[in-house]
Short mmCIF file of C-alpha atoms in Angstrom, two decimals:
data_model
loop_
_atom_site.label_atom_id
_atom_site.label_comp_id
_atom_site.label_asym_id
_atom_site.label_seq_id
_atom_site.Cartn_x
_atom_site.Cartn_y
_atom_site.Cartn_z
CA MET A 1 16.71 0.50 -33.93
CA SER A 2 20.39 -0.51 -33.99
CA LEU A 3 21.32 2.97 -35.28
CA ALA A 4 19.31 4.61 -32.53
CA LEU A 5 21.02 2.45 -29.89
CA ARG A 6 24.43 3.42 -31.31
CA GLU A 7 23.40 7.07 -31.05
CA VAL A 8 22.43 6.53 -27.40
CA TRP A 9 25.79 4.89 -26.65
CA THR A 10 27.70 7.61 -28.50
CA ALA A 11 25.87 10.35 -26.57
CA PHE A 12 26.66 8.63 -23.28
CA ARG A 13 30.34 8.37 -24.14
CA ARG A 14 30.44 12.07 -24.98
CA ALA A 15 28.94 13.10 -21.60
CA PRO A 16 28.97 10.16 -19.18
CA GLY A 17 28.65 12.42 -16.18
CA LEU A 18 25.37 13.89 -17.38
CA GLY A 19 24.04 10.43 -18.15
CA VAL A 20 24.94 9.04 -14.74
CA LEU A 21 23.47 12.15 -13.06
CA SER A 22 20.20 11.61 -14.90
CA VAL A 23 19.99 7.96 -13.84
CA PHE A 24 20.75 8.78 -10.20
CA THR A 25 18.17 11.61 -10.20
CA VAL A 26 15.54 9.24 -11.53
CA ALA A 27 16.59 6.58 -9.01
CA PHE A 28 16.49 8.83 -5.96
CA SER A 29 13.26 10.53 -7.00
CA LEU A 30 11.54 7.17 -7.39
CA PHE A 31 13.23 5.94 -4.18
CA ALA A 32 11.73 8.87 -2.21
CA PHE A 33 8.30 8.17 -3.69
CA GLY A 34 8.70 4.39 -3.16
CA LEU A 35 9.85 4.89 0.47
CA PHE A 36 6.70 6.81 1.19
CA GLY A 37 4.70 4.08 -0.57
CA LEU A 38 6.46 1.46 1.56
CA VAL A 39 5.49 3.24 4.79
CA ALA A 40 1.91 3.70 3.53
CA TYR A 41 1.74 0.00 2.55
CA ASN A 42 2.90 -1.17 5.96
CA THR A 43 0.54 1.26 7.68
CA ARG A 44 -2.33 -0.24 5.71
CA LEU A 45 -1.26 -3.76 6.64
CA ALA A 46 -1.10 -2.75 10.32
CA LEU A 47 -4.58 -1.24 10.14
CA GLU A 48 -5.88 -4.38 8.47
CA ARG A 49 -4.46 -6.52 11.31
CA LEU A 50 -6.17 -4.25 13.82
CA GLU A 51 -9.39 -4.44 11.84
CA GLU A 52 -9.34 -8.25 12.15
CA ARG A 53 -9.70 -7.77 15.91
CA VAL A 54 -13.15 -6.23 15.46
CA GLU A 55 -15.63 -8.68 16.93
CA ILE A 56 -19.02 -8.76 18.60
CA ARG A 57 -19.60 -10.67 21.78
CA ALA A 58 -23.13 -11.68 22.73
CA TYR A 59 -23.47 -12.86 26.35
CA VAL A 60 -25.82 -15.76 26.88
CA THR A 61 -28.29 -15.75 29.78
CA GLU A 62 -27.48 -18.41 32.39
CA GLY A 63 -29.65 -21.51 32.09
CA THR A 64 -30.25 -21.20 28.32
CA GLU A 65 -30.77 -24.56 26.64
CA THR A 66 -27.92 -25.82 24.46
CA ASP A 67 -30.25 -26.60 21.55
CA ALA A 68 -31.45 -23.00 21.47
CA VAL A 69 -27.88 -21.67 21.39
CA ALA A 70 -26.83 -24.20 18.70
CA ALA A 71 -29.78 -23.19 16.50
CA ALA A 72 -28.91 -19.51 16.93
CA VAL A 73 -25.28 -20.18 16.02
CA GLY A 74 -26.37 -21.77 12.72
CA ASP A 75 -28.70 -18.86 12.09
CA ILE A 76 -26.05 -16.21 12.83
CA ARG A 77 -23.49 -17.96 10.59
CA ALA A 78 -25.92 -17.41 7.71
CA PHE A 79 -25.74 -13.61 8.14
CA PRO A 80 -24.04 -12.19 5.03
CA GLU A 81 -21.72 -10.02 7.17
CA VAL A 82 -20.54 -12.87 9.44
CA SER A 83 -17.45 -14.96 8.77
CA ASN A 84 -17.49 -17.14 11.89
CA VAL A 85 -19.38 -17.70 15.16
CA THR A 86 -17.79 -19.43 18.14
CA TYR A 87 -19.61 -20.55 21.31
CA VAL A 88 -17.49 -19.77 24.38
CA SER A 89 -18.50 -21.68 27.46
CA PRO A 90 -17.83 -20.35 31.00
CA ASP A 91 -14.90 -22.80 31.34
CA ASP A 92 -13.40 -21.70 28.01
CA ALA A 93 -13.82 -18.05 29.02
CA LEU A 94 -12.06 -18.79 32.33
CA LYS A 95 -9.09 -20.43 30.58
CA LYS A 96 -8.79 -17.57 28.11
CA ALA A 97 -8.97 -14.93 30.87
CA ARG A 98 -6.29 -16.71 32.93
CA ILE A 99 -3.97 -16.81 29.90
CA GLU A 100 -4.55 -13.18 28.77
CA MET A 101 -4.41 -11.77 32.30
CA ALA A 102 -2.10 -14.17 34.04
CA GLU A 103 -1.36 -11.77 36.91
CA PHE A 104 -5.02 -11.98 37.96
CA LYS A 105 -5.55 -15.68 37.27
CA ASP A 106 -6.43 -16.45 40.91
CA VAL A 107 -9.16 -13.85 40.98
CA PHE A 108 -11.31 -15.34 38.20
CA GLU A 109 -14.01 -17.83 39.04
CA PRO A 110 -16.23 -19.76 36.53
CA GLU A 111 -19.47 -18.34 37.93
CA PHE A 112 -18.31 -14.79 37.18
CA LEU A 113 -17.80 -15.47 33.47
CA PRO A 114 -20.96 -16.12 31.46
CA ALA A 115 -21.17 -18.14 28.26
CA SER A 116 -21.01 -16.02 25.10
CA LEU A 117 -21.10 -16.07 21.32
CA GLU A 118 -17.98 -14.63 19.66
CA VAL A 119 -18.99 -13.23 16.23
CA ARG A 120 -16.36 -12.26 13.68
CA LEU A 121 -17.23 -10.28 10.57
CA LYS A 122 -16.01 -10.59 7.00
CA PRO A 123 -13.55 -8.04 5.54
CA GLY A 124 -15.46 -5.12 4.17
CA ASN A 125 -18.24 -5.56 6.75
CA ARG A 126 -16.45 -4.14 9.83
CA ASP A 127 -17.35 -0.46 9.61
CA PRO A 128 -19.24 1.06 12.58
CA ASP A 129 -22.65 1.02 10.90
CA GLN A 130 -22.47 -2.64 9.84
CA VAL A 131 -21.07 -3.75 13.22
CA LYS A 132 -23.85 -1.89 14.99
CA ALA A 133 -26.51 -3.43 12.71
CA VAL A 134 -25.27 -6.97 13.41
CA ALA A 135 -25.09 -6.24 17.14
CA ARG A 136 -28.68 -5.04 17.06
CA ARG A 137 -29.80 -8.28 15.37
CA LEU A 138 -27.94 -10.35 17.98
CA ASN A 139 -29.64 -8.41 20.71
CA GLY A 140 -32.96 -9.60 19.34
CA TYR A 141 -32.41 -13.18 20.42
CA PRO A 142 -34.37 -13.86 23.69
CA PHE A 143 -31.45 -15.63 25.40
CA VAL A 144 -28.94 -12.81 24.77
CA ASP A 145 -28.40 -10.82 27.96
CA ASP A 146 -25.94 -8.22 26.58
CA VAL A 147 -24.05 -7.40 23.38
CA ARG A 148 -20.68 -5.69 23.35
CA TYR A 149 -18.34 -4.75 20.53
CA GLY A 150 -16.36 -1.74 21.74
CA GLU A 151 -18.46 0.79 19.85
CA GLU A 152 -16.23 3.73 20.82
CA TRP A 153 -13.08 1.83 19.80
CA VAL A 154 -14.59 0.87 16.41
CA GLN A 155 -15.61 4.49 15.75
CA LYS A 156 -12.14 5.82 16.56
CA PHE A 157 -10.40 3.09 14.58
CA TYR A 158 -12.35 3.88 11.41
CA SER A 159 -11.84 7.63 11.90
CA VAL A 160 -8.07 7.02 12.06
CA ARG A 161 -8.24 4.71 9.03
CA ARG A 162 -10.12 7.25 6.93
CA ALA A 163 -7.68 10.01 7.94
CA ALA A 164 -4.72 7.77 7.14
CA THR A 165 -6.18 6.85 3.73
CA ALA A 166 -6.85 10.52 2.82
CA ALA A 167 -3.38 11.61 3.93
CA GLY A 168 -1.81 8.71 2.01
CA ILE A 169 -3.57 9.67 -1.21
CA ILE A 170 -2.72 13.37 -0.91
CA LEU A 171 0.92 12.82 0.03
CA GLY A 172 1.29 10.07 -2.57
CA ILE A 173 0.08 12.41 -5.34
CA ALA A 174 2.41 15.15 -4.08
CA PHE A 175 5.42 12.81 -4.02
CA ALA A 176 4.57 11.43 -7.50
CA PHE A 177 4.15 14.97 -8.92
CA ALA A 178 7.47 16.13 -7.38
CA ALA A 179 9.28 13.05 -8.74
CA MET A 180 7.89 13.68 -12.23
CA ILE A 181 8.99 17.32 -12.17
CA ILE A 182 12.53 16.45 -10.97
CA ILE A 183 12.92 13.64 -13.48
CA GLY A 184 11.45 15.70 -16.31
CA SER A 185 13.82 18.61 -15.55
CA THR A 186 16.82 16.29 -15.50
CA ILE A 187 15.95 14.71 -18.82
CA ARG A 188 15.20 18.14 -20.29
CA THR A 189 18.72 19.27 -19.30
CA SER A 190 20.14 16.18 -21.01
CA VAL A 191 18.21 16.97 -24.23
CA LEU A 192 19.16 20.68 -24.14
CA ALA A 193 22.83 19.69 -23.88
CA ARG A 194 22.42 18.06 -27.30
CA SER A 195 20.42 20.85 -28.89
CA ARG A 196 23.25 21.60 -31.35
CA GLU A 197 23.21 17.95 -32.43
CA ILE A 198 19.44 18.18 -33.06
CA GLY A 199 19.91 21.28 -35.15
CA ILE A 200 22.58 19.64 -37.30
CA MET A 201 20.39 16.56 -37.84
CA ARG A 202 17.55 18.85 -38.94
CA LEU A 203 19.87 20.63 -41.45
CA VAL A 204 20.86 17.38 -43.12
CA GLY A 205 17.22 16.46 -43.62
CA ALA A 206 16.63 13.97 -40.79
CA THR A 207 12.92 13.42 -40.03
CA ASP A 208 11.42 14.22 -36.63
CA GLY A 209 10.91 10.49 -35.96
CA PHE A 210 14.58 9.73 -36.74
CA ILE A 211 15.71 12.54 -34.40
CA ARG A 212 13.36 11.50 -31.61
CA ALA A 213 14.23 7.81 -31.60
CA PRO A 214 17.63 7.89 -29.80
CA PHE A 215 16.31 10.42 -27.25
CA LEU A 216 13.24 8.33 -26.52
CA ILE A 217 15.38 5.20 -26.07
CA ASP A 218 17.78 7.16 -23.90
CA GLY A 219 14.94 8.38 -21.65
CA LEU A 220 13.41 4.91 -21.50
CA LEU A 221 16.69 3.29 -20.49
CA LYS A 222 17.46 5.94 -17.89
CA GLY A 223 14.00 5.50 -16.38
CA LEU A 224 14.32 1.71 -16.45
CA ILE A 225 17.74 1.65 -14.80
CA GLY A 226 16.66 4.34 -12.31
CA GLY A 227 13.56 2.29 -11.43
CA MET A 228 15.66 -0.84 -10.77
CA MET A 229 18.10 1.17 -8.66
CA ALA A 230 15.20 2.61 -6.68
CA VAL A 231 13.76 -0.85 -5.99
CA THR A 232 17.23 -1.99 -4.84
CA LEU A 233 17.59 1.00 -2.51
CA MET A 234 14.11 0.36 -1.08
CA TRP A 235 14.98 -3.29 -0.42
CA VAL A 236 18.19 -2.29 1.36
CA THR A 237 16.33 0.32 3.40
CA ARG A 238 13.58 -2.14 4.33
CA ALA A 239 16.21 -4.73 5.45
CA ALA A 240 17.98 -2.11 7.59
CA LEU A 241 14.72 -0.98 9.22
CA THR A 242 13.66 -4.57 9.82
CA ALA A 243 17.00 -5.32 11.50
CA THR A 244 17.07 -2.22 13.69
CA VAL A 245 13.45 -1.04 14.25
CA PHE A 246 10.71 -3.54 13.48
CA ALA A 247 9.68 -5.83 10.66
CA PHE A 248 8.66 -4.10 7.49
CA GLN A 249 6.80 -5.99 4.78
CA PHE A 250 8.18 -5.39 1.26
CA PHE A 251 6.04 -4.75 -1.76
CA PRO A 252 4.64 -7.75 -3.66
CA THR A 253 6.49 -8.62 -6.92
CA PRO A 254 3.76 -7.14 -9.21
CA VAL A 255 4.05 -3.79 -7.40
CA LEU A 256 7.86 -3.82 -7.79
CA LEU A 257 7.57 -4.52 -11.49
CA LEU A 258 4.98 -1.74 -11.78
CA GLY A 259 7.41 0.65 -10.05
CA ILE A 260 10.17 -0.16 -12.55
CA LEU A 261 7.69 0.26 -15.40
CA VAL A 262 6.63 3.65 -14.00
CA GLY A 263 10.27 4.75 -14.04
CA ALA A 264 10.61 3.70 -17.66
CA VAL A 265 7.39 5.48 -18.65
CA ILE A 266 8.40 8.70 -16.85
CA GLY A 267 11.76 8.63 -18.57
CA LEU A 268 10.12 8.04 -21.97
CA LEU A 269 7.52 10.77 -21.53
CA GLY A 270 10.13 13.21 -20.17
CA SER A 271 12.25 12.69 -23.24
CA ALA A 272 9.34 12.90 -25.63
CA LEU A 273 8.16 16.25 -24.22
CA SER A 274 11.65 17.72 -24.06
CA VAL A 275 12.60 16.63 -27.60
CA GLY A 276 9.21 17.87 -28.90
CA ARG A 277 9.84 21.36 -27.51
CA GLN A 278 13.37 21.40 -28.85
CA LEU A 279 12.24 20.39 -32.34
CA LYS A 280 9.83 23.32 -32.43
CA ARG A 281 12.69 25.71 -31.77
CA VAL A 282 14.99 24.53 -34.60
#
């Protein structure tokens, strides 16, 4: 291992420009892929926040006994799709309306706002079919006068979400593929620049494993350093966007570590494939 590391250092000293170029190519390729991932990640978070607003409101007929409503609340809370049920009295509805639409606060009167049950659903149970099914069950209670959940809005939201997910997957694969091609080509150039050295090592009887070792370590280190540089560039970009545009959430630590690992693996595989081809030629 120590001999292989010395070979890596010697090769870098012979052609530092090529080594630095390889690292920067890896870094910027992963940065472009990571930047797309950052936008996709924040888009997903924004859609999740919008999804949390999906709720069903069941309006209670005037004069319904409190005990009947309380019993229904307990029953509805037991629905597997439901996370919470809140009883909203006419007074509570009036206060909420005057806060949310302050410019019309003098227009609202308690008698115009009926009592209602505000039903929120669990994550994973907010698609149009499940929301509609729960709304239908709520409509079955005799004291429920009307059920509303913004059916058209829910349908459009999930259409947008499905389209965003599909586009994210397709573009993500395209970016990843492009990054792998660019990184692989750069590392291949680095290996080809040392083809004469590989031929000499073969002539003196060096085994394929001995020849491969320094190149594999070289590719691994370039990928690792490039991955760390890409993460740093993404953090700087995210900070700049947050300061000038709007708040961007950064990747969780496990995702960042995975990104650095991906850089190392791409560098390792790129070197392995390039050296393998070169060994077949000599």
